[in-house]
Each structure stands twice: as structure tokens, then as C-alpha cells.
mmCIF file of C-alpha atoms in Angstrom:
data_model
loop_
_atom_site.group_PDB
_atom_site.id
_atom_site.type_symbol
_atom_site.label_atom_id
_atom_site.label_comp_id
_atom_site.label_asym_id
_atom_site.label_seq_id
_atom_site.Cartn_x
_atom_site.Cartn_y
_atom_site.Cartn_z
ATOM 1 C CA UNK A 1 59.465 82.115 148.390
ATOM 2 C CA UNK A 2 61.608 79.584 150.211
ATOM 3 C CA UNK A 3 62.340 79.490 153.917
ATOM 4 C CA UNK A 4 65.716 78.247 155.555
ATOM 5 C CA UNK A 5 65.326 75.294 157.617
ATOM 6 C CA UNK A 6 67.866 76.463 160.417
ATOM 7 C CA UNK A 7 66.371 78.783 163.276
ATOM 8 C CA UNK A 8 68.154 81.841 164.073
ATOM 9 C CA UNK A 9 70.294 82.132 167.058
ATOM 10 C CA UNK A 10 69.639 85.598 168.243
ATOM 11 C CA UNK A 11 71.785 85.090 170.833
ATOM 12 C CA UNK A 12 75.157 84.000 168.774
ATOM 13 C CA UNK A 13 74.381 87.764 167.443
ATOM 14 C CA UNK A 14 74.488 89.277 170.632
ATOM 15 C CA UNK A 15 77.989 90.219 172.407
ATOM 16 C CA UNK A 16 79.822 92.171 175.765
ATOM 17 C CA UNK A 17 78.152 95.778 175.981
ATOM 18 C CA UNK A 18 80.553 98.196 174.989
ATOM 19 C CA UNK A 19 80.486 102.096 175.178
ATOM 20 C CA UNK A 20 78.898 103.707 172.771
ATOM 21 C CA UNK A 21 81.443 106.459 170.690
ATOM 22 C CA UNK A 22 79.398 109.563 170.120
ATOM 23 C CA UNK A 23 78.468 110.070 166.413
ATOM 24 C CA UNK A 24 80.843 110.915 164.068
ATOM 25 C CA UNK A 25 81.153 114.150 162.285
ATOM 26 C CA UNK A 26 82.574 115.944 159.119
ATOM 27 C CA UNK A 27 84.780 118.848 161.014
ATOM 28 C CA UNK A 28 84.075 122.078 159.902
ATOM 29 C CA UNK A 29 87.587 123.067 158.889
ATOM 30 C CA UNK A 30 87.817 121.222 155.077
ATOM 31 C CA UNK A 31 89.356 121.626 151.649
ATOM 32 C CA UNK A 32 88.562 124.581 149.676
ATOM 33 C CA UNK A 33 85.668 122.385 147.377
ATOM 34 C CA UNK A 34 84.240 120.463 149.946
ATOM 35 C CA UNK A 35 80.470 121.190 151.445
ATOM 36 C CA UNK A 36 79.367 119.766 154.110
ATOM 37 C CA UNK A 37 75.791 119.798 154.844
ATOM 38 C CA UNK A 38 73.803 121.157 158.064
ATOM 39 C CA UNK A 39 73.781 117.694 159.544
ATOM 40 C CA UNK A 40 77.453 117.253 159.391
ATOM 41 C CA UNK A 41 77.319 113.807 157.777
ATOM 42 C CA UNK A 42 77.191 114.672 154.139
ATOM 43 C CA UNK A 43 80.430 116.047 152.329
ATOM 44 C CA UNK A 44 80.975 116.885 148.572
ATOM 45 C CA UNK A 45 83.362 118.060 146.416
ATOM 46 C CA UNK A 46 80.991 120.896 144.258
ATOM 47 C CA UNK A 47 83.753 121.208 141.827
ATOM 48 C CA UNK A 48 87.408 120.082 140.629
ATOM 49 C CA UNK A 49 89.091 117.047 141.467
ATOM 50 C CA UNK A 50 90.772 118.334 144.372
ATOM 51 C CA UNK A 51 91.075 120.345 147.913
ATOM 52 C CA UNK A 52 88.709 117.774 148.770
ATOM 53 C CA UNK A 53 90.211 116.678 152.379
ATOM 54 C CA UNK A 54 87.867 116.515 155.215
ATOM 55 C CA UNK A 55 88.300 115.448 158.889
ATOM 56 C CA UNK A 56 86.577 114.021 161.848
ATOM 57 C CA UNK A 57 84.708 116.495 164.185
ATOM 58 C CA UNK A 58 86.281 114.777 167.242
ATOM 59 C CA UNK A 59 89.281 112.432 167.717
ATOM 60 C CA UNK A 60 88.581 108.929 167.181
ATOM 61 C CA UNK A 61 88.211 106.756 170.247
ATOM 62 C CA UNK A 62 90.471 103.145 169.708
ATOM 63 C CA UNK A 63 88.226 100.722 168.010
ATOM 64 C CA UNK A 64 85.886 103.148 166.690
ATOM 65 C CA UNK A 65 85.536 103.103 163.181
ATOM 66 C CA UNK A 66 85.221 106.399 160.792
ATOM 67 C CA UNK A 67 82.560 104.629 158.324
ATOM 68 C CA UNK A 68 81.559 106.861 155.118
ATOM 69 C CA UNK A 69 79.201 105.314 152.028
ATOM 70 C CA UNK A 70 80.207 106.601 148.641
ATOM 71 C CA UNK A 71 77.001 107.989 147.174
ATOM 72 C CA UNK A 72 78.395 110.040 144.148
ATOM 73 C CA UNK A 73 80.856 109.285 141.633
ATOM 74 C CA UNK A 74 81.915 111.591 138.905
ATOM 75 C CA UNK A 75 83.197 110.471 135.945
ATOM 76 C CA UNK A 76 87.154 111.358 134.029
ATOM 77 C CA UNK A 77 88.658 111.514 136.921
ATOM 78 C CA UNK A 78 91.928 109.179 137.296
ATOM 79 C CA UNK A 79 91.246 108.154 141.028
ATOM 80 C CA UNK A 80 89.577 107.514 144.328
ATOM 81 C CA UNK A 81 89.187 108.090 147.650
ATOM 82 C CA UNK A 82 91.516 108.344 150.378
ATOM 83 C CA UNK A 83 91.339 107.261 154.163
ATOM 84 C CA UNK A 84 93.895 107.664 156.859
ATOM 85 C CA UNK A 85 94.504 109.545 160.461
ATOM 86 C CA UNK A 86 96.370 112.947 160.995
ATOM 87 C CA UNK A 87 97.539 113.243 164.792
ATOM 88 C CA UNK A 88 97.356 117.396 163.626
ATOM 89 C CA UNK A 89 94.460 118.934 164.991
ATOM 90 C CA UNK A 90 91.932 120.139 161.749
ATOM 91 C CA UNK A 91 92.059 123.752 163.634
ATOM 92 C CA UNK A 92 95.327 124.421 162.883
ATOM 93 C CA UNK A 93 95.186 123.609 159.501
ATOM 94 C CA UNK A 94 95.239 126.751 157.732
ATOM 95 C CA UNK A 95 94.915 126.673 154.803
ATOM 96 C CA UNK A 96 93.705 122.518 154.485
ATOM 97 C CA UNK A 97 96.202 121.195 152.022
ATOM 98 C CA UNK A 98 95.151 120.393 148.399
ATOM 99 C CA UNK A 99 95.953 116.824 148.481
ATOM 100 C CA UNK A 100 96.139 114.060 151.190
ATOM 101 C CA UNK A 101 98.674 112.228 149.537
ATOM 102 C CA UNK A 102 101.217 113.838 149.110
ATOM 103 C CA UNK A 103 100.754 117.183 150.897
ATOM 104 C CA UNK A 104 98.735 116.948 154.506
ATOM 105 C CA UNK A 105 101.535 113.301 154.930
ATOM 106 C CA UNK A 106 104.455 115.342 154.484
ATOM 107 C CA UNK A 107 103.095 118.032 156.924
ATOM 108 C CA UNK A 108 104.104 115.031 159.483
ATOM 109 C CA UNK A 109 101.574 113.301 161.582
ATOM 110 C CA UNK A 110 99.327 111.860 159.440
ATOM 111 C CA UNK A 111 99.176 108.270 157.507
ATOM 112 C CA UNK A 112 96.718 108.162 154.311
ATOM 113 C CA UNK A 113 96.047 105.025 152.505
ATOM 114 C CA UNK A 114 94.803 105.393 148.675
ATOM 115 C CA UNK A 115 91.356 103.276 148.178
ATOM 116 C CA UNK A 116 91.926 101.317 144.590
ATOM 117 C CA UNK A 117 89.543 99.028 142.724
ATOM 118 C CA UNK A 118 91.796 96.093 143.481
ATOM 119 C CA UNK A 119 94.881 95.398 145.608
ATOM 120 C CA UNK A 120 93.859 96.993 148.878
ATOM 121 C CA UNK A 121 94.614 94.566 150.913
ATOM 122 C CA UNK A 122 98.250 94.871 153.260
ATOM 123 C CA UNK A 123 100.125 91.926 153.077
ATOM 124 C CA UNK A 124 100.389 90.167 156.521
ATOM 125 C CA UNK A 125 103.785 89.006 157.981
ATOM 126 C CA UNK A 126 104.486 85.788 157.126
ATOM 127 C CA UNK A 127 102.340 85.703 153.829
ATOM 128 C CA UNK A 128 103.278 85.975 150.504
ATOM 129 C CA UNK A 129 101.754 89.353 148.633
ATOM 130 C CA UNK A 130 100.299 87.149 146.259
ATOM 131 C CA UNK A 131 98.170 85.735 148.785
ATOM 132 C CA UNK A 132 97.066 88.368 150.610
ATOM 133 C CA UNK A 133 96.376 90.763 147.668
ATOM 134 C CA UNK A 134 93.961 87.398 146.009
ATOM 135 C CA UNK A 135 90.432 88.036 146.691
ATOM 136 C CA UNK A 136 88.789 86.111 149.077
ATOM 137 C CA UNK A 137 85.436 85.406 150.153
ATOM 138 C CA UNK A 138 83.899 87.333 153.059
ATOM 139 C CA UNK A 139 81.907 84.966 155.827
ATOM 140 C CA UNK A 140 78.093 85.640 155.688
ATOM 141 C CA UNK A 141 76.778 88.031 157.853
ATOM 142 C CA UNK A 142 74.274 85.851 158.998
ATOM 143 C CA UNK A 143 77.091 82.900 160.561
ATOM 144 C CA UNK A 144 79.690 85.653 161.717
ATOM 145 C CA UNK A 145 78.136 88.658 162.207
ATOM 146 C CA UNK A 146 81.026 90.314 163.876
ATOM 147 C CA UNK A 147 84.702 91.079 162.257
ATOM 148 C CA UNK A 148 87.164 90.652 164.319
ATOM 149 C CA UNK A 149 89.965 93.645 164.139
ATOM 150 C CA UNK A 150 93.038 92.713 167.194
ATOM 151 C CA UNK A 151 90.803 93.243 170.231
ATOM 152 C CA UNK A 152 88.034 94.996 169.147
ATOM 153 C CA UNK A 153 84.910 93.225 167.655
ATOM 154 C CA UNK A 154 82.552 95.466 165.627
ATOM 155 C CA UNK A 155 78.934 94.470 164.422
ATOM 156 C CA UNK A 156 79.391 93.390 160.388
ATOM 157 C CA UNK A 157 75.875 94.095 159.325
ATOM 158 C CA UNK A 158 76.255 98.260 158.684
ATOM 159 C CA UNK A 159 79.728 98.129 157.599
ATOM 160 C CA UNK A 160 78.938 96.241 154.239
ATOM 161 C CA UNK A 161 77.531 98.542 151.604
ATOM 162 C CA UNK A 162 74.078 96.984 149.344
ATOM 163 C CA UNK A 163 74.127 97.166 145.457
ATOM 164 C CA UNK A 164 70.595 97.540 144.139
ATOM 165 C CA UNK A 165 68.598 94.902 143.504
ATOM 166 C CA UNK A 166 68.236 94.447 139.863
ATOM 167 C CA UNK A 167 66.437 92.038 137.621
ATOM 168 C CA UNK A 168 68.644 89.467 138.035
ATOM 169 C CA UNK A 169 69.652 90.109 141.623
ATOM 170 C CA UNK A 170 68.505 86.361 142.242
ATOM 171 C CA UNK A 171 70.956 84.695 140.340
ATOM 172 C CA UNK A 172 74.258 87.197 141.438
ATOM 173 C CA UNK A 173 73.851 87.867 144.790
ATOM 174 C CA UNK A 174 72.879 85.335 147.376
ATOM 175 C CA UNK A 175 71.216 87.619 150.000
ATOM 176 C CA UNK A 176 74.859 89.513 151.050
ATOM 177 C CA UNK A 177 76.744 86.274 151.155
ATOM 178 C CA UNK A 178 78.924 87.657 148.793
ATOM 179 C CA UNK A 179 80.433 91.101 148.506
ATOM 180 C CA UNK A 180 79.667 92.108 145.304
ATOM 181 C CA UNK A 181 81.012 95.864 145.086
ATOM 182 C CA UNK A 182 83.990 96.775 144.289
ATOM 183 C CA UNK A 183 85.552 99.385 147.110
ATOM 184 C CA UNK A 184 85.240 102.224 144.657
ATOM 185 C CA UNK A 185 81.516 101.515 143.247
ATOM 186 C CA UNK A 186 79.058 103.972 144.148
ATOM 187 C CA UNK A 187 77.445 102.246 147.824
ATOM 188 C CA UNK A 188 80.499 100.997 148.568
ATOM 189 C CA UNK A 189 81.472 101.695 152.667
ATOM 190 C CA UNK A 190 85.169 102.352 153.997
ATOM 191 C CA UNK A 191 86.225 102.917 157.164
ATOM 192 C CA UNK A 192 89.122 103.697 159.230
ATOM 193 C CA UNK A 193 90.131 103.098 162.767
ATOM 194 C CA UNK A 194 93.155 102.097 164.997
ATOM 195 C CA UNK A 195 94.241 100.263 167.550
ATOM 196 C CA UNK A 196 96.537 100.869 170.206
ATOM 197 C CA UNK A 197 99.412 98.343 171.182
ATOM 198 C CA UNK A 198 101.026 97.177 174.363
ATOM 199 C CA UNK A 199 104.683 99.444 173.207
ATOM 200 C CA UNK A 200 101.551 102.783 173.143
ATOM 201 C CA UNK A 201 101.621 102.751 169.231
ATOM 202 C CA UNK A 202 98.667 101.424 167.865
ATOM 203 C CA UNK A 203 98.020 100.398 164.226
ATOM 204 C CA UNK A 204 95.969 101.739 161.780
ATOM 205 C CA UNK A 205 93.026 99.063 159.833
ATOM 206 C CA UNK A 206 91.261 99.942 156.856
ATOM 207 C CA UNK A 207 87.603 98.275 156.223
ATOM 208 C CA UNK A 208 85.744 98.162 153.136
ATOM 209 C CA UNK A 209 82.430 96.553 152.747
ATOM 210 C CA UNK A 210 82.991 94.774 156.254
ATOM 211 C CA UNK A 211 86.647 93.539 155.461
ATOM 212 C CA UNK A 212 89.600 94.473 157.222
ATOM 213 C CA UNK A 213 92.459 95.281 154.866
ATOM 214 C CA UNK A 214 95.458 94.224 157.541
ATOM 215 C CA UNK A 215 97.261 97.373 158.984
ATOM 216 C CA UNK A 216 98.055 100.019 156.764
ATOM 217 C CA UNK A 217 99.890 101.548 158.904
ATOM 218 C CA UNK A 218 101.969 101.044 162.272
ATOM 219 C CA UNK A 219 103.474 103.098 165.029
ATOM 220 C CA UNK A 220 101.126 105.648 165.295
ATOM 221 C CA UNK A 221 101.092 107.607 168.621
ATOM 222 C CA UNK A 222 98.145 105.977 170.670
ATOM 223 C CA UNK A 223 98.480 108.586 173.065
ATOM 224 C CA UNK A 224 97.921 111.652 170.791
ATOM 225 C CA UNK A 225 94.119 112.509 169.527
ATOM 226 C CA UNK A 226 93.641 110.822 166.065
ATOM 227 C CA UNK A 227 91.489 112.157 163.764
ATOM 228 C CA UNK A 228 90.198 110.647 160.160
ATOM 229 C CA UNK A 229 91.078 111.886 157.504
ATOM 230 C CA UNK A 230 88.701 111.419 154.111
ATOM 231 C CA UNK A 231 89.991 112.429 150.422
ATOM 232 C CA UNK A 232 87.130 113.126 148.443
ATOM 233 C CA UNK A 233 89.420 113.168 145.358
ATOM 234 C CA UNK A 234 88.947 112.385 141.123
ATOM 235 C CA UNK A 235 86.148 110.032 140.842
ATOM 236 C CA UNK A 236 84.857 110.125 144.464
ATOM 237 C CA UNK A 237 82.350 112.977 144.343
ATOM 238 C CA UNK A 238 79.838 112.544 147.636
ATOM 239 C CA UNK A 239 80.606 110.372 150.679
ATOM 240 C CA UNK A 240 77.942 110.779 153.909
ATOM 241 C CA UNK A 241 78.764 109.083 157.386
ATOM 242 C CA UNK A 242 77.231 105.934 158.211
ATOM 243 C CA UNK A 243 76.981 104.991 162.352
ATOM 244 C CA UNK A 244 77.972 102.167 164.020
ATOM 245 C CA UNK A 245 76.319 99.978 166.399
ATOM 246 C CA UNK A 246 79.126 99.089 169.474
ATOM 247 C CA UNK A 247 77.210 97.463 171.933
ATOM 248 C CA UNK A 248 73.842 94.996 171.913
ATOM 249 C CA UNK A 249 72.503 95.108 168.481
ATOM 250 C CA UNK A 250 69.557 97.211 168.503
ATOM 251 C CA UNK A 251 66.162 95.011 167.767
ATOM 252 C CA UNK A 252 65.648 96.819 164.708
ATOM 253 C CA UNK A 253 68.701 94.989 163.389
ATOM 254 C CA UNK A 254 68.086 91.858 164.805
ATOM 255 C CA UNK A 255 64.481 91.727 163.129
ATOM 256 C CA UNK A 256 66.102 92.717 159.578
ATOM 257 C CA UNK A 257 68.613 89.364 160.211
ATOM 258 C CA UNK A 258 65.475 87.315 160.853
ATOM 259 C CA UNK A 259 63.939 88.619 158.238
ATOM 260 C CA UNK A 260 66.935 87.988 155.222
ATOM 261 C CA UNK A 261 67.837 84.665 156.802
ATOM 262 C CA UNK A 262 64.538 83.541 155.497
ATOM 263 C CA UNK A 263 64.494 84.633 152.352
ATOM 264 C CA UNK A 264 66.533 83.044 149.395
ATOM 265 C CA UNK A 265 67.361 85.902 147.730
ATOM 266 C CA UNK A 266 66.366 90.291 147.938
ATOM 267 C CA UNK A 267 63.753 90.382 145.224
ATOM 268 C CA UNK A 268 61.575 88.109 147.549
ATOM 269 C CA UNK A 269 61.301 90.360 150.329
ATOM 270 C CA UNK A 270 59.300 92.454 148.026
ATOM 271 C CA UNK A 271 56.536 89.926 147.901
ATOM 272 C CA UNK A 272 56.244 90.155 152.329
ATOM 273 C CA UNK A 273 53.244 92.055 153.729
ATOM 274 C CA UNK A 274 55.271 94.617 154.982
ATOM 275 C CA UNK A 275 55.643 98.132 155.159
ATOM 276 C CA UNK A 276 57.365 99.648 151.632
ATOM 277 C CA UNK A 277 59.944 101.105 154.662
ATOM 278 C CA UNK A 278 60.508 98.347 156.159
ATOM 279 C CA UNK A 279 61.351 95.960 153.034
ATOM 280 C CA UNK A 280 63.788 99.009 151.989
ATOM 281 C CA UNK A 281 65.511 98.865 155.207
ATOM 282 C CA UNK A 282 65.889 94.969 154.545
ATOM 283 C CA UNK A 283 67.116 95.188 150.866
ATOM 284 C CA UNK A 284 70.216 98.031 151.144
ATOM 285 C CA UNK A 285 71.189 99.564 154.314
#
């Protein structure tokens, strides 16, 4: 087991205190083949490949990110999820439509963005589409732990889904410097959010596995509540919420960075004297 040289500067982790969003929620009101479960952070579509549409419980606040984990996929399906924001309130949705995309859109209101294996990335102005749809190498968690989306920064570390460690795990994936699943693999985490302009439209990001995708959408009404909208649709079987850290990192997280910044790879952590829990907690979430 090899150690890195470099201390770690807890303190280039640590950032401005900002309020912390109450958890997010699966609403209640959702497509016909969606369950959610008791804790309202589990959905699934129990059969079909559609009328899987679910919302957020609560509007989103700006900046605060609607972060789901695929944990099921099911296979021949031609398809994947979808993520986006409906300015309708979920209440008033009766029935939910089948689809997302195009159905709940052309209700009005609402802006849905269709997760592929490649090409999710939204050109920027004043690059070429060749550039921005290339894929390009996400900084380390460990040097920038924060991403940067217009003026909010959000804490990197939970919005990048793991892979399991496998027997080569050593030789493909350098402790998380790399993103190594693909947006629509099984682990993967997406996330939506937007943010509100000085003209009181605000922009809507997508995230996966701690990169922002550009805006996927624009003009939105800033001033009216937003609420996310998640397509569990085809291939996309099970998603469950993962929460967000806004403010100080908690020390739980900053132990886990000390701990992976001194390891050279995820199979070594097994070998620490540490809690079976603990070295879990390390390796995927």
C-alpha cells in the first residue's frame, strides 16, 4: 500500500456556509407504473416501459440540485432516463402523462432533457459542437472538490456515482480520478437544477457523475415554483434520491477524502484496519 507524499488541505475543501435545502422527495402524485417506497426516495417502474414520470415533493430552491442514482436497469428497452423541470404543480396533474417527452412538454411549462450514453453535453456559445460534445476529463475530486455551476458551488464528492471495484479495479480506475460510467450504467448519478438570471429567467443545468452538461435549457420563469421532473422510462428501471451536502462538508466526508487520498487505488482500502462499514463508505458512495 502506497501513501501520497502531499498532505491534505482540509481547508481548500471547506467553503461559505450556505442554507441547507430540505431533503428531496419523490411526490406522491406519479405515473401509473411507478412505486415509490415509504421513505419517499426510492421510485420504480414495476412494469412496462412507460407512465414512469415522477416529480419532486417540493419546488426546487435555485442551486439545489434534484440528484437520483440509477440502481436498476432492465434490459430490451430502446432508452433512458429523462430529467427536466415542469413549472405545473404535480397536484394538478390528473391523470400524470405517459411520457415526458413528448406529452407532460407539450402540456406547456415544463423542459425535459433525454439522458443518452453519449452526446449529453449542450454546446456552449462560442464553441464548436464538436468540441463540446468530445469527452473530456473531469478534475479529481481530491484537487477541486467543488463544481462550479454560474454562481452556485456544490460539493463534487456525492454527485459522482462509484462502479464496483473489480479484480482489476487497480489498473482502470485511479481512485475516482476518472469517471468511468457511462450516464446510463447502473450507479450512474444525474441531477437537475437551475439557476436564476439577472432578466428573472434562470437556466436549467444537467449533472451527471459530477459534470455539468451546459444549460439545457433557458428562459425558464425563476419566479414560478420549479419542480423536477424524472422519466423512469425503457431501460431505466429503479432510481432512489441521493442528498446533497450545501454548506461545510460534514467530517464524515472529510475523513473519507483523507482516507482515498492515501491510497493508490480502491482495492487497498480493503487491507486498512477498519470497520467493514467504514471501508464500504470509502469504496462507492
Amino acid at each position: 500500500m502506497a501513501a501520497a507524499s502531499e498532505p491534505v488541505d482540509s481547508g481548500a475543501l471547506l467553503g461559505p456556509a450556505r442554507p441547507e435545502p430540505p431533503p428531496t422527495r419523490f411526490h406522491r402524485v406519479h405515473g401509473d407504473n411507478i412505486r415509490v417506497d415509504p421513505s419517499g426516495t426510492r421510485a420504480t417502474r414495476v412494469e412496462s416501459f412507460a407512465h414512469g414520470v415522477c416529480f419532486s415533493r417540493e419546488p426546487l430552491a435555485p442551486g439545489q440540485v434534484f440528484l437520483v442514482e440509477i440502481e436498476e436497469k432492465e434490459l430490451g428497452w430502446c432508452g433512458h432516463l429523462r430529467l427536466g423541470l415542469t413549472a405545473l404543480d404535480p397536484a394538478s396533474l390528473a391523470p400524470v402523462p405517459e411520457f415526458s417527452l413528448p406529452d407532460l412538454v407539450n402540456l406547456g411549462h415544463t423542459w425535459v432533457f433525454a439522458i443518452t450514453r453519449h452526446h449529453n453535453r449542450v454546446p456552449r456559445e462560442g464553441r464548436p459542437e464538436a468540441e463540446a460534445a468530445a469527452p473530456s476529463r473531469p478534475p479529481t475530486l481530491l484537487v477541486e472538490p467543488y463544481l462550479r455551476i454560474e454562481q452556485f458551488r456544490i460539493p463534487r464528492d456525492r454527485l459522482v456515482g462509484r462502479s464496483r471495484p473489480g479484480l482489476y479495479s487497480h489498473l482502470l480506475d485511479q481512485l475516482y480520478e476518472l469517471n468511468v460510467l457511462p450516464p446510463t450504467a447502473r450507479r450512474s448519478r444525474l441531477g437537475v437544477l437551475f439557476c436564476p438570471r439577472p432578466d428573472g429567467t434562470a437556466d436549467m443545468h444537467i449533472i451527471i457523475n459530477g459534470e455539468d452538461m451546459g444549460p439545457s435549457a433557458r428562459g425558464l420563469p425563476a419566479a414560478q415554483p420549479l419542480y423536477a421532473v424524472v422519466d423512469v422510462f425503457a431501460s431505466t428501471k429503479s432510481v432512489r434520491l441521493v442528498q446533497l451536502e450545501y454548506g461545510l462538508p460534514s467530517l464524515q466526508t472529510l475523513c473519507r477524502l483523507v482516507i482515498q487520498r492515501s491510497m493508490v487505488h480502491r482495492l487497498a482500502i480493503d487491507g486498512l484496519h477498519l470497520p467493514k462499514e467504514l471501508k464500504d463508505f470509502c469504496k462507492y458512495e
